[in-house]
Amino acid sequence: MLPDSSSMLDAIIIGSGAAGLSAALWCDDLKLRHLVLERRADVGGQLHWIHNPVANHLGTIDAANGRAVLDIFAAQLARRDVSIRTNTEVTRIDALKHTVRLAGGEEMAARNIILASGLRRRTLGIPGEAEFRGRGVSASGTRDRNALAGRTVCVIGGGDAAVENALLLAEVCPQVWLVHRGAGLRARPEFVERLADNERITPRLTTRVTRIFGTSSVEGVELQRDDAYDAEPERLPVDAVLVRIGYEPNTELLRAQVDLDDAGYVRVTHEHETSVRGVFAVGDIANPIAPTISGAVGAGATAAKVIEARHRNR
Ligand SMILES: Cc1cc2nc3c(=O)[nH]c(=O)nc-3n(C[C@H](O)[C@H](O)[C@H](O)COP(=O)(O)OP(=O)(O)OC[C@H]3O[C@@H](n4cnc5c(N)ncnc54)[C@H](O)[C@@H]3O)c2cc1C
């Protein structure tokens, strides 16, 4: 149910991943008037991206993937009076005034703002990347494994996610190129060892992909070696491209308003409050080192409890 719009909300929660949903559950528990704003059509955030079993969050022992964790969360929330508006993007935040503006122009105010906007996959920003998304440019080797079977694939990146995806795709693809701009891979040693034994994977280090080309779908990539800038780009024919170069926080709405670290993550107190009183940041946006479902759920709970404690003592 959505809250009655006539009186001031105690908290606007931006984002409905694990952190935002936990904050909403606790707001309901503590009788705080709240509203979750989610830009996507469905709640859950990154939980939709986890395709492996999640056995490391207490209470999800049999969860086959992130979607199964979300089903557990959703079943619990369905019994509560949490207020969530999906398809609702926040486009501006005034941290000092505790107001937000939505796409479409509507403005809202609350006593507190809980920012739980999570991470997004980092993109290369090269020609062809956005154009061929879903037409050969993929975000997940696990999800698209069957569709990519038998194809030649270029995986971009040098960390755990890139190397793990290359290994996974090599089980079904005859040729996998692993292109990384660094001189060495950053992935964990056991992945790198397995890579060395895999004849289907060819690493191309110190090399950048500068363009993805094709007509109706991906037909290849252009490569530029970092130590040969003057050379003509090499055209490598591939059927698909997987970009796995890490994540970045969705914090641009807070830039120049609250303290952020150099990578754009929000700096918070142990109460998960930002440098502006009444503006909280929970989950991955404030957790660059150890992002987990448990951490996100805990931070959402803490922010709601701090707000309630202040409310009670007013
Ligand atoms: C592949 C993968 C595997 C993982 N495996 C595990 C694991 O095994 N165990 C574990 O504990 N953790 C795991 N994690 C990490 C875990 O999923 C995250 O730490 C957690 O889900 C983060 O939740 P969050 O609420 O902080 O952010 P998110 O889940 O990113 O949610 C943020 C939400 O905010 C919304 N949003 C953003 N901007 C706006 C805006 N302007 N207006 C409105 N809405 C907005 C987004 O649409 C999104 O729904 C994994 C992550 C990945 C990617």
Short mmCIF file of C-alpha atoms in Angstrom, two decimals, residues 49-263:
data_model
loop_
_atom_site.label_atom_id
_atom_site.label_comp_id
_atom_site.label_asym_id
_atom_site.label_seq_id
_atom_site.Cartn_x
_atom_site.Cartn_y
_atom_site.Cartn_z
CA TRP A 49 22.36 -10.99 -11.56
CA ILE A 50 23.36 -13.87 -9.27
CA HIS A 51 23.08 -17.10 -11.24
CA ASN A 52 24.95 -19.34 -8.80
CA PRO A 53 23.68 -20.79 -5.49
CA VAL A 54 23.65 -18.33 -2.57
CA ALA A 55 24.56 -20.37 0.49
CA ASN A 56 26.50 -17.65 2.32
CA HIS A 57 23.59 -15.51 3.50
CA LEU A 58 21.97 -16.83 6.69
CA GLY A 59 18.55 -18.28 5.96
CA THR A 60 19.10 -18.99 2.27
CA ILE A 61 20.68 -22.43 2.53
CA ASP A 62 18.81 -23.91 -0.46
CA ALA A 63 18.68 -20.79 -2.65
CA ALA A 64 19.67 -21.86 -6.17
CA ASN A 65 20.45 -18.27 -7.22
CA GLY A 66 19.74 -14.62 -6.40
CA ARG A 67 16.21 -14.87 -7.76
CA ALA A 68 15.47 -17.59 -5.17
CA VAL A 69 16.80 -15.29 -2.40
CA LEU A 70 14.54 -12.54 -3.71
CA ASP A 71 11.56 -14.91 -3.59
CA ILE A 72 12.27 -15.49 0.12
CA PHE A 73 12.52 -11.70 0.71
CA ALA A 74 9.34 -11.06 -1.30
CA ALA A 75 7.33 -13.70 0.58
CA GLN A 76 8.27 -12.00 3.86
CA LEU A 77 7.52 -8.50 2.59
CA ALA A 78 4.13 -9.61 1.21
CA ARG A 79 3.00 -10.12 4.81
CA ARG A 80 4.01 -6.57 5.77
CA ASP A 81 2.77 -3.12 5.00
CA VAL A 82 5.77 -1.94 2.96
CA SER A 83 5.27 0.83 0.41
CA ILE A 84 7.09 0.43 -2.90
CA ARG A 85 6.73 2.37 -6.15
CA THR A 86 8.44 0.64 -9.08
CA ASN A 87 9.08 2.26 -12.49
CA THR A 88 9.97 5.38 -10.50
CA GLU A 89 13.39 6.89 -11.10
CA VAL A 90 14.82 9.53 -8.80
CA THR A 91 16.58 12.08 -10.99
CA ARG A 92 17.59 14.67 -8.42
CA ILE A 93 18.25 14.76 -4.68
CA ASP A 94 18.56 17.86 -2.51
CA ALA A 95 20.42 16.40 0.45
CA LEU A 96 20.07 19.44 2.70
CA LYS A 97 16.34 19.84 2.10
CA HIS A 98 15.66 16.08 2.11
CA THR A 99 13.74 16.31 -1.15
CA VAL A 100 13.84 14.21 -4.31
CA ARG A 101 12.64 14.82 -7.83
CA LEU A 102 11.29 11.99 -9.95
CA ALA A 103 11.56 11.47 -13.69
CA GLY A 104 8.43 13.28 -14.84
CA GLY A 105 8.97 16.18 -12.45
CA GLU A 106 7.12 15.14 -9.27
CA GLU A 107 8.84 16.34 -6.06
CA MET A 108 8.75 14.59 -2.69
CA ALA A 109 10.04 15.43 0.76
CA ALA A 110 10.75 13.33 3.84
CA ARG A 111 12.33 13.72 7.27
CA ASN A 112 15.09 11.34 6.13
CA ILE A 113 16.46 9.91 2.93
CA ILE A 114 17.90 6.40 2.79
CA LEU A 115 19.95 5.99 -0.36
CA ALA A 116 20.22 2.31 -1.39
CA SER A 117 20.93 2.72 -5.08
CA GLY A 118 23.61 0.02 -5.36
CA LEU A 119 26.02 -0.62 -8.19
CA ARG A 120 25.92 -0.84 -11.95
CA ARG A 121 28.20 -2.74 -14.30
CA ARG A 122 31.02 -0.57 -15.58
CA THR A 123 30.88 -0.09 -19.32
CA LEU A 124 33.67 0.68 -21.80
CA GLY A 125 31.82 3.48 -23.56
CA ILE A 126 33.22 2.39 -26.94
CA PRO A 127 31.38 2.51 -30.28
CA GLY A 128 29.11 -0.52 -30.77
CA GLU A 129 28.80 -1.40 -27.08
CA ALA A 130 25.37 0.11 -26.49
CA GLU A 131 24.25 -0.41 -30.10
CA PHE A 132 24.74 -4.21 -30.02
CA ARG A 133 23.54 -4.81 -26.45
CA GLY A 134 21.38 -7.91 -26.61
CA ARG A 135 22.52 -8.49 -30.22
CA GLY A 136 25.86 -10.04 -29.42
CA VAL A 137 26.97 -7.84 -26.52
CA SER A 138 26.18 -9.81 -23.39
CA ALA A 139 26.50 -9.06 -19.66
CA SER A 140 26.48 -12.59 -18.28
CA GLY A 141 28.19 -15.74 -19.50
CA THR A 142 26.15 -17.83 -17.04
CA ARG A 143 22.84 -16.46 -18.25
CA ASP A 144 23.72 -16.50 -21.96
CA ARG A 145 25.77 -19.72 -21.97
CA ASN A 146 23.28 -21.72 -24.04
CA ALA A 147 22.73 -18.91 -26.53
CA LEU A 148 26.51 -18.53 -26.98
CA ALA A 149 27.27 -22.25 -27.36
CA GLY A 150 29.28 -22.98 -30.54
CA ARG A 151 30.18 -19.28 -31.05
CA THR A 152 33.47 -17.39 -30.98
CA VAL A 153 33.39 -15.02 -28.03
CA CYS A 154 35.52 -12.10 -26.83
CA VAL A 155 35.50 -11.62 -23.04
CA ILE A 156 36.81 -8.21 -21.90
CA GLY A 157 38.37 -7.81 -18.45
CA GLY A 158 41.08 -9.31 -16.26
CA GLY A 159 39.43 -9.86 -12.86
CA ASP A 160 37.57 -12.81 -11.33
CA ALA A 161 34.33 -12.22 -13.21
CA ALA A 162 36.01 -11.99 -16.63
CA VAL A 163 38.22 -15.04 -16.18
CA GLU A 164 35.44 -17.13 -14.59
CA ASN A 165 33.14 -16.25 -17.50
CA ALA A 166 35.85 -17.14 -20.03
CA LEU A 167 36.32 -20.55 -18.36
CA LEU A 168 32.59 -21.15 -18.29
CA LEU A 169 32.10 -20.20 -21.92
CA ALA A 170 35.08 -22.31 -23.04
CA GLU A 171 33.06 -25.37 -21.96
CA VAL A 172 30.62 -24.68 -24.82
CA CYS A 173 32.46 -22.31 -27.20
CA PRO A 174 35.29 -23.44 -29.54
CA GLN A 175 37.25 -20.15 -29.22
CA VAL A 176 37.26 -17.60 -26.41
CA TRP A 177 39.48 -14.50 -26.58
CA LEU A 178 40.20 -12.86 -23.23
CA VAL A 179 41.22 -9.25 -23.81
CA HIS A 180 42.65 -7.25 -20.92
CA ARG A 181 44.34 -3.86 -20.97
CA GLY A 182 46.74 -4.75 -18.12
CA ALA A 183 49.99 -6.69 -18.44
CA GLY A 184 48.75 -9.37 -16.01
CA LEU A 185 45.39 -10.81 -14.97
CA ARG A 186 43.98 -9.77 -11.59
CA ALA A 187 41.84 -12.88 -11.12
CA ARG A 188 42.42 -15.34 -8.29
CA PRO A 189 45.33 -17.78 -8.90
CA GLU A 190 43.18 -20.92 -9.28
CA PHE A 191 41.23 -19.27 -12.14
CA VAL A 192 44.46 -18.15 -13.84
CA GLU A 193 45.94 -21.67 -13.53
CA ARG A 194 42.85 -23.23 -15.10
CA LEU A 195 43.07 -20.67 -17.88
CA ALA A 196 46.66 -21.65 -18.70
CA ASP A 197 45.53 -25.27 -19.19
CA ASN A 198 42.62 -24.36 -21.44
CA GLU A 199 43.43 -24.53 -25.16
CA ARG A 200 40.17 -22.87 -26.15
CA ILE A 201 41.02 -19.60 -24.37
CA THR A 202 43.53 -17.15 -25.83
CA PRO A 203 44.48 -14.23 -23.55
CA ARG A 204 45.41 -10.94 -25.24
CA LEU A 205 47.06 -8.73 -22.62
CA THR A 206 48.13 -5.07 -22.80
CA THR A 207 45.38 -4.72 -25.36
CA ARG A 208 42.18 -2.66 -25.49
CA VAL A 209 39.01 -3.25 -27.44
CA THR A 210 38.35 0.09 -29.12
CA ARG A 211 35.26 -0.76 -31.22
CA ILE A 212 32.63 -3.45 -31.60
CA PHE A 213 31.45 -3.73 -35.19
CA GLY A 214 28.76 -5.55 -37.11
CA THR A 215 25.61 -4.99 -39.13
CA SER A 216 22.50 -6.49 -37.50
CA SER A 217 24.58 -8.20 -34.77
CA VAL A 218 28.20 -8.37 -33.59
CA GLU A 219 30.69 -9.48 -36.24
CA GLY A 220 33.95 -8.54 -34.57
CA VAL A 221 36.03 -6.23 -32.42
CA GLU A 222 38.88 -3.85 -33.12
CA LEU A 223 41.93 -4.26 -30.89
CA GLN A 224 44.66 -1.79 -30.11
CA ARG A 225 47.81 -2.82 -28.29
CA ASP A 226 48.84 -0.38 -25.56
CA ASP A 227 52.49 -0.56 -26.67
CA ALA A 228 51.71 0.07 -30.36
CA TYR A 229 49.40 3.09 -30.50
CA ASP A 230 50.52 4.04 -34.00
CA ALA A 231 49.69 0.63 -35.46
CA GLU A 232 46.44 0.05 -37.38
CA PRO A 233 43.79 -1.55 -35.12
CA GLU A 234 43.55 -5.32 -35.53
CA ARG A 235 40.12 -6.60 -36.60
CA LEU A 236 39.23 -9.80 -34.78
CA PRO A 237 36.12 -11.65 -36.02
CA VAL A 238 33.88 -12.76 -33.11
CA ASP A 239 30.18 -13.53 -32.74
CA ALA A 240 29.72 -12.14 -29.25
CA VAL A 241 31.33 -9.85 -26.69
CA LEU A 242 31.08 -10.09 -22.91
CA VAL A 243 32.17 -6.98 -20.97
CA ARG A 244 33.15 -7.78 -17.35
CA ILE A 245 35.30 -4.86 -16.16
CA GLY A 246 33.84 -4.36 -12.70
CA TYR A 247 31.20 -2.22 -11.06
CA GLU A 248 30.68 1.42 -10.09
CA PRO A 249 28.34 3.00 -7.52
CA ASN A 250 25.11 4.80 -8.47
CA THR A 251 26.02 7.94 -6.55
CA GLU A 252 26.11 10.71 -9.15
CA LEU A 253 22.94 12.23 -7.63
CA LEU A 254 24.89 12.85 -4.43
CA ARG A 255 28.03 14.30 -6.02
CA ALA A 256 29.09 17.59 -4.40
CA GLN A 257 26.40 17.14 -1.75
CA VAL A 258 27.79 14.45 0.59
CA ASP A 259 31.30 13.10 1.13
CA LEU A 260 32.28 10.45 -1.43
CA ASP A 261 35.57 8.58 -1.73
CA ASP A 262 37.76 8.76 -4.84
CA ALA A 263 35.87 5.90 -6.50
#
